[in-house]
Short mmCIF file of C-alpha atoms in Angstrom, two decimals:
data_model
loop_
_atom_site.label_atom_id
_atom_site.label_comp_id
_atom_site.label_asym_id
_atom_site.label_seq_id
_atom_site.Cartn_x
_atom_site.Cartn_y
_atom_site.Cartn_z
CA MET T 1 -0.03 -0.01 0.13
CA LEU T 2 1.30 3.38 -0.85
CA LYS T 3 1.82 5.79 1.92
CA MET T 4 0.23 9.50 1.29
CA LYS T 5 2.20 12.45 2.50
CA PRO T 6 0.50 14.09 5.42
CA ILE T 7 0.13 17.47 3.36
CA VAL T 8 -1.70 15.72 0.63
CA VAL T 9 -4.06 14.14 2.96
CA LEU T 10 -4.71 17.41 4.76
CA ALA T 11 -5.55 19.04 1.43
CA ALA T 12 -7.79 16.50 0.41
CA VAL T 13 -9.78 16.84 3.73
CA LEU T 14 -9.95 20.44 3.36
CA PHE T 15 -11.32 20.21 -0.15
CA ALA T 16 -14.06 17.62 0.87
CA VAL T 17 -15.14 19.90 3.92
CA THR T 18 -15.37 23.07 1.54
CA LEU T 19 -17.71 21.08 -0.87
CA MET T 20 -19.86 19.70 2.21
CA ILE T 21 -20.31 23.08 4.02
CA PRO T 22 -23.08 24.48 1.79
CA THR T 23 -25.17 21.41 1.71
CA LEU T 24 -24.90 20.95 5.70
CA LEU T 25 -25.84 24.59 5.96
CA VAL T 26 -29.00 24.35 3.85
CA LEU T 27 -30.24 20.71 4.90
CA PRO T 28 -31.41 21.84 8.47
CA PHE T 29 -33.50 24.79 6.91
CA MET T 30 -35.10 23.09 3.96
CA GLU T 31 -38.32 22.39 5.82
CA LYS T 32 -38.69 26.08 6.84
CA THR T 33 -37.63 27.41 3.49
CA THR T 34 -40.68 25.09 1.84
CA GLY T 35 -43.16 26.60 4.61
CA LYS T 36 -41.97 30.19 4.00
CA LEU T 37 -42.78 29.89 0.28
CA GLY T 38 -46.32 28.31 1.02
CA GLU T 39 -46.84 31.33 3.37
CA GLU T 40 -45.72 33.89 0.96
CA LEU T 41 -47.93 32.43 -1.61
CA THR T 42 -50.80 32.55 0.73
CA LEU T 43 -50.11 36.17 1.63
CA LYS T 44 -50.06 36.91 -2.26
CA GLU T 45 -53.52 35.46 -2.67
CA THR T 46 -54.81 37.64 0.00
CA GLU T 47 -52.88 40.55 -0.26
CA ALA T 48 -56.06 42.53 -1.70
CA VAL T 49 -57.66 41.66 1.74
CA ALA T 50 -54.84 42.91 4.03
CA ASP T 51 -54.78 46.44 2.90
CA GLN T 52 -58.79 46.85 2.81
CA PRO T 53 -59.77 50.17 4.49
CA ASP T 54 -61.54 49.38 7.86
CA VAL T 55 -65.57 49.89 7.52
CA GLU T 56 -67.80 49.95 10.29
CA VAL T 57 -71.51 48.65 9.64
CA ALA T 58 -74.33 50.65 11.61
CA VAL T 59 -77.19 48.29 11.94
CA TYR T 60 -80.69 49.24 13.29
CA ARG T 61 -81.72 46.61 15.61
CA VAL T 62 -85.46 46.86 14.87
CA GLY T 63 -86.72 44.87 17.98
CA GLN T 64 -84.56 46.64 20.35
CA GLU T 65 -84.76 50.06 18.65
CA LYS T 66 -81.14 50.69 18.65
CA ILE T 67 -78.14 51.28 16.45
CA GLU T 68 -75.40 48.47 16.83
CA ASN T 69 -72.05 49.33 15.25
CA LEU T 70 -69.57 46.56 14.04
CA PRO T 71 -66.77 45.67 11.82
CA LEU T 72 -67.96 44.77 7.97
CA GLU T 73 -66.92 41.17 8.37
CA ASP T 74 -68.49 40.82 11.83
CA TYR T 75 -71.68 41.95 10.10
CA ILE T 76 -71.51 39.64 7.25
CA ALA T 77 -70.93 36.73 9.85
CA GLY T 78 -74.13 37.60 11.58
CA VAL T 79 -76.04 37.59 8.38
CA VAL T 80 -74.78 34.53 7.03
CA ALA T 81 -75.73 33.06 10.36
CA ALA T 82 -79.22 34.37 10.21
CA GLU T 83 -79.85 33.68 6.55
CA MET T 84 -78.63 30.32 5.82
CA PRO T 85 -78.55 27.18 7.92
CA THR T 86 -74.84 26.59 9.29
CA ASP T 87 -75.16 22.50 8.36
CA PHE T 88 -75.03 23.62 4.87
CA GLU T 89 -71.99 22.88 2.80
CA LEU T 90 -69.19 25.32 3.32
CA GLU T 91 -68.96 26.28 -0.33
CA ALA T 92 -72.66 27.19 -0.13
CA LEU T 93 -72.20 29.40 3.02
CA LYS T 94 -69.39 31.02 1.14
CA ALA T 95 -71.56 31.94 -1.56
CA GLN T 96 -74.05 33.34 0.78
CA ALA T 97 -71.09 35.52 2.63
CA LEU T 98 -70.24 36.79 -1.04
CA THR T 99 -73.76 37.80 -1.64
CA ALA T 100 -74.26 39.28 1.84
CA ARG T 101 -71.24 41.67 1.37
CA THR T 102 -72.29 42.48 -2.10
CA TYR T 103 -75.72 43.20 -0.96
CA TYR T 104 -74.55 45.50 1.90
CA LEU T 105 -72.13 47.52 -0.69
CA TYR T 106 -74.65 47.83 -3.33
CA HIS T 107 -77.24 49.18 -0.70
CA LEU T 108 -74.53 51.75 0.56
CA MET T 109 -73.39 52.86 -2.90
CA SER T 110 -77.24 53.35 -4.12
CA GLY T 111 -77.78 55.91 -1.27
CA GLU T 112 -81.27 54.19 -0.68
CA LYS T 113 -82.45 55.19 2.97
CA LEU T 114 -86.05 54.33 2.97
CA GLY T 115 -86.79 52.81 6.28
CA VAL T 116 -83.68 53.21 7.90
CA PRO T 117 -83.35 55.76 10.96
CA GLU T 118 -80.67 58.56 11.00
CA GLY T 119 -77.42 57.29 11.68
CA ALA T 120 -77.99 53.69 10.79
CA ASP T 121 -76.76 52.14 7.27
CA VAL T 122 -79.54 49.04 7.15
CA THR T 123 -81.89 47.31 9.35
CA ASP T 124 -81.48 43.58 10.78
CA THR T 125 -84.98 42.53 8.84
CA GLU T 126 -85.85 41.29 5.53
CA ASN T 127 -86.22 44.75 4.37
CA HIS T 128 -82.37 44.49 4.04
CA GLN T 129 -80.74 41.29 5.32
CA VAL T 130 -81.59 39.36 8.69
CA PHE T 131 -78.77 39.89 11.16
CA LYS T 132 -78.19 38.31 14.28
CA SER T 133 -75.56 39.37 16.98
CA ASP T 134 -72.85 37.15 18.48
CA GLU T 135 -74.82 37.36 21.82
CA GLU T 136 -77.98 36.10 20.19
CA LEU T 137 -76.24 33.41 18.30
CA ARG T 138 -74.31 31.97 21.55
CA LYS T 139 -78.10 31.73 23.25
CA GLU T 140 -79.77 30.26 20.07
CA TRP T 141 -76.83 27.71 19.37
CA ASN T 142 -75.77 27.05 22.95
CA LYS T 143 -73.41 23.98 23.02
CA ASP T 144 -73.21 24.03 19.21
CA TYR T 145 -72.08 27.63 19.14
CA GLN T 146 -68.13 26.79 18.70
CA TRP T 147 -68.42 24.62 15.70
CA ARG T 148 -71.27 26.71 13.84
CA MET T 149 -69.47 30.06 14.44
CA LYS T 150 -66.01 28.58 13.43
CA LYS T 151 -67.68 27.31 10.14
CA ILE T 152 -69.28 30.73 9.42
CA LYS T 153 -66.29 32.74 9.85
CA GLU T 154 -64.34 30.28 7.63
CA ALA T 155 -66.79 30.98 5.04
CA VAL T 156 -66.69 34.70 5.47
CA ALA T 157 -62.87 34.66 5.70
CA ALA T 158 -62.70 32.81 2.51
CA THR T 159 -64.39 35.63 0.55
CA SER T 160 -63.00 38.48 2.66
CA GLY T 161 -62.24 41.59 0.17
CA GLN T 162 -64.44 40.09 -2.49
CA VAL T 163 -67.56 41.31 -4.08
CA LEU T 164 -69.66 40.74 -7.12
CA THR T 165 -69.85 43.21 -9.84
CA TYR T 166 -71.31 43.98 -13.34
CA ASP T 167 -69.65 46.74 -15.29
CA GLY T 168 -67.58 47.61 -12.28
CA LYS T 169 -70.28 48.18 -9.94
CA PRO T 170 -72.00 45.98 -7.03
CA ILE T 171 -74.76 43.98 -8.22
CA TYR T 172 -78.29 43.61 -6.32
CA ALA T 173 -77.52 40.31 -5.02
CA ALA T 174 -80.94 38.81 -4.32
CA PHE T 175 -81.20 35.33 -2.85
CA PHE T 176 -84.15 33.18 -1.74
CA SER T 177 -84.97 30.02 -0.26
CA THR T 178 -85.85 27.42 -2.78
CA SER T 179 -86.47 27.38 -6.73
CA ASN T 180 -89.24 25.71 -8.62
CA GLY T 181 -86.80 24.19 -11.07
CA TYR T 182 -85.64 27.88 -12.33
CA THR T 183 -85.06 31.20 -10.98
CA GLU T 184 -87.06 34.22 -12.14
CA ASN T 185 -86.13 37.04 -14.32
CA SER T 186 -86.12 40.37 -11.95
CA GLU T 187 -88.59 41.98 -14.25
CA ASP T 188 -91.20 39.52 -13.75
CA TYR T 189 -91.30 39.95 -10.14
CA TRP T 190 -90.09 43.41 -9.62
CA SER T 191 -90.43 46.41 -11.91
CA SER T 192 -86.90 46.72 -13.35
CA PRO T 193 -84.80 44.44 -15.42
CA LEU T 194 -81.44 43.68 -14.44
CA PRO T 195 -78.93 42.01 -16.76
CA TYR T 196 -77.50 39.78 -14.18
CA LEU T 197 -80.86 38.66 -12.59
CA LYS T 198 -81.95 36.48 -15.46
CA SER T 199 -83.90 33.13 -15.17
CA VAL T 200 -81.70 30.16 -15.15
CA GLU T 201 -82.49 26.49 -14.47
CA SER T 202 -81.98 25.26 -10.89
CA PRO T 203 -82.70 21.37 -11.04
CA TRP T 204 -81.09 20.67 -7.67
CA ASP T 205 -83.89 22.11 -5.70
CA VAL T 206 -86.38 19.51 -6.74
CA ASN T 207 -86.06 16.97 -3.99
CA THR T 208 -85.16 19.53 -1.29
CA GLU T 209 -87.10 19.97 1.82
CA LYS T 210 -88.97 23.15 1.11
CA PHE T 211 -89.90 22.38 -2.45
CA ASN T 212 -93.12 21.39 -2.03
CA GLY T 213 -95.87 23.32 -0.21
CA GLN T 214 -99.68 23.47 0.39
CA LYS T 215 -101.83 25.78 2.20
CA ILE T 216 -105.88 25.49 2.79
CA ILE T 217 -107.98 28.61 2.80
CA SER T 218 -111.69 28.99 3.27
CA VAL T 219 -113.44 30.28 0.02
CA ALA T 220 -114.70 33.26 2.22
CA ASP T 221 -111.16 34.22 3.08
CA PHE T 222 -109.94 33.86 -0.64
CA GLU T 223 -112.63 36.08 -1.93
CA LYS T 224 -111.93 38.51 0.59
CA LYS T 225 -108.32 38.79 0.41
CA LEU T 226 -108.29 38.67 -3.50
CA GLY T 227 -111.29 41.01 -3.75
CA VAL T 228 -113.00 38.39 -6.04
CA GLN T 229 -116.20 36.91 -5.99
CA LEU T 230 -116.43 33.12 -7.21
CA THR T 231 -119.07 31.25 -9.16
CA ASP T 232 -120.42 27.95 -8.68
CA ALA T 233 -118.41 26.66 -11.63
CA SER T 234 -115.73 24.01 -10.90
CA GLU T 235 -113.08 26.24 -12.41
CA VAL T 236 -111.53 28.85 -10.11
CA GLY T 237 -109.95 31.30 -12.27
CA LYS T 238 -107.80 30.67 -15.21
CA ILE T 239 -103.90 31.24 -15.57
CA ILE T 240 -103.72 33.54 -18.81
CA GLU T 241 -99.87 34.06 -18.43
CA LYS T 242 -96.71 32.38 -17.31
CA THR T 243 -93.31 33.86 -16.39
CA LYS T 244 -89.73 32.84 -18.08
CA GLY T 245 -89.11 30.96 -14.45
CA ASN T 246 -92.44 29.18 -15.12
CA ARG T 247 -94.31 30.81 -12.49
CA VAL T 248 -97.77 32.33 -12.53
CA GLY T 249 -97.87 35.60 -14.47
CA LYS T 250 -101.38 36.81 -14.32
CA VAL T 251 -104.68 35.01 -13.38
CA ASP T 252 -108.16 35.66 -14.55
CA ILE T 253 -110.68 35.13 -11.54
CA ASN T 254 -114.27 35.76 -12.74
CA GLY T 255 -113.34 38.76 -14.98
CA LYS T 256 -110.63 40.30 -12.50
CA ILE T 257 -106.91 39.89 -13.60
CA LEU T 258 -104.30 39.53 -10.87
CA THR T 259 -100.43 38.72 -11.05
CA GLY T 260 -99.00 35.90 -9.56
CA LYS T 261 -97.11 38.04 -7.10
CA ASP T 262 -99.95 39.84 -5.87
CA ILE T 263 -101.70 36.41 -5.19
CA ARG T 264 -98.67 35.16 -3.43
CA VAL T 265 -98.39 38.36 -1.01
CA LYS T 266 -102.34 38.39 -0.53
CA LEU T 267 -102.69 34.96 0.40
CA ASP T 268 -99.32 34.55 1.88
CA LEU T 269 -98.25 31.68 -0.28
CA LYS T 270 -94.39 30.35 -0.32
CA SER T 271 -94.11 30.71 -4.23
CA SER T 272 -95.91 32.29 -6.96
CA ASP T 273 -95.54 28.85 -8.84
CA PHE T 274 -99.04 27.61 -7.65
CA THR T 275 -102.14 25.45 -8.56
CA TRP T 276 -105.39 25.34 -6.63
CA GLU T 277 -108.76 23.63 -6.60
CA ARG T 278 -111.87 24.21 -4.58
CA LYS T 279 -112.99 21.36 -2.19
CA GLY T 280 -116.19 22.08 -0.58
CA ASP T 281 -116.00 25.27 1.22
CA ASN T 282 -112.29 25.37 0.85
CA ILE T 283 -109.58 26.28 -1.63
CA VAL T 284 -106.53 24.00 -1.41
CA ILE T 285 -103.42 25.51 -3.04
CA ASN T 286 -100.06 23.69 -3.75
CA THR T 287 -96.82 25.58 -4.28
CA LYS T 288 -93.55 24.47 -5.85
CA GLY T 289 -90.45 26.36 -4.38
CA PHE T 290 -90.15 28.98 -1.45
CA GLY T 291 -89.44 32.49 -1.84
CA HIS T 292 -89.64 35.25 -4.83
CA GLY T 293 -87.32 33.18 -7.00
CA VAL T 294 -84.97 35.87 -8.03
CA GLY T 295 -81.14 35.50 -7.85
CA MET T 296 -79.32 32.69 -6.10
CA SER T 297 -81.22 29.80 -4.73
CA GLN T 298 -80.07 28.93 -1.13
CA PHE T 299 -81.15 25.17 -1.53
CA GLY T 300 -79.88 25.10 -4.92
CA ALA T 301 -76.57 26.43 -4.08
CA ASN T 302 -76.31 23.81 -1.33
CA GLU T 303 -76.95 21.00 -3.63
CA MET T 304 -74.43 22.27 -6.04
CA ALA T 305 -71.94 22.55 -3.35
CA LYS T 306 -72.71 18.75 -2.46
CA ALA T 307 -72.13 18.05 -6.05
CA GLY T 308 -68.52 19.35 -5.76
CA LYS T 309 -69.32 22.94 -7.13
CA THR T 310 -67.22 25.84 -5.57
CA TYR T 311 -68.70 29.00 -4.40
CA LYS T 312 -67.21 30.72 -7.35
CA GLU T 313 -69.08 28.45 -9.91
CA ILE T 314 -72.39 28.98 -7.53
CA VAL T 315 -72.62 32.49 -7.83
CA GLU T 316 -71.39 32.60 -11.46
CA HIS T 317 -74.21 30.24 -12.30
CA TYR T 318 -77.33 32.42 -10.36
CA TYR T 319 -75.72 35.71 -11.45
CA SER T 320 -75.73 35.97 -15.15
CA GLY T 321 -72.33 37.94 -16.27
CA ALA T 322 -71.45 38.95 -12.98
CA THR T 323 -67.85 38.68 -12.04
CA ILE T 324 -65.91 38.36 -8.50
CA ASP T 325 -63.96 41.57 -7.88
CA THR T 326 -62.07 43.20 -4.85
CA THR T 327 -63.78 45.75 -2.62
CA LYS T 328 -60.77 47.72 -1.88
CA THR T 329 -61.77 50.58 -4.37
CA LEU T 330 -65.53 50.43 -3.40
CA LEU T 331 -64.51 50.44 0.55
CA THR T 332 -62.40 53.33 0.00
CA LYS T 333 -65.11 55.45 -1.49
CA ILE T 334 -67.70 54.44 1.01
CA THR T 335 -65.17 55.19 3.83
CA ALA T 336 -64.46 58.68 2.44
CA SER T 337 -68.17 59.29 2.25
CA LYS T 338 -68.87 58.36 5.71
#
């Protein structure tokens, strides 16, 4: 065996160590570096949220006759909790959070103050959006509060900084419980046509719990509430017009023309998709769907989520041509105007 000179051995060792040092220094930090990259990506995705201006919502609590002030995202959480069941799919709750935020911004930018007392932005009723405070939800949910609120806050946080717009402006993000298989054109229920509130198919609602409804009303009450006089004929009125969403447009009852909406409101029906028949001294009315039918169907959204659709796909289906935008510019304008 050949003997190597000490100086040669020392040089070889130093050379090897020099090559290994960078690797040895990097190895202990490889896990941290990967984590940091992930964190930076997350921050980049949410950077539009981080610099949002603070907005405080002034909610008029009708039952308490007082104004409650709270941060925007806390208000949205209170709306989602009040407007949609918390056992719905997370993606459906996200869609509800996005519509709730959009509706609020639309209302503020419209300047509409009808029914809102001085100093308040919105009420906590169906005139705007139903809202419940954290204290009320703790009492209502009791031992289920923690998991329910965690789920709500997750849905709100996932959409924070987002708003639905059409031509750069917040949309009127109408929503309702359950469709009859279709949503309704806005002009078929309200007076104004809106390009993003057009009738679309919603077949997911058909087998849900609120799809079918029935109401029995006496002939006397039927005549009184609708201001009509029935004859002894077997036919009780005739549908003479249907809407795009397959609901009742107009009915001729012994010469008096009434809209489906009028009948729904006056008889307090679940939907304007109805049929009826006279049985003795009563009118038996069967309905399909629950609500006005314009915008997003909540039960439809939940069934879409069960089928694997995201909240973005849900809102894009129900609000034709609307896009998801950031709230930064809108909130800046609102903050400046307050």
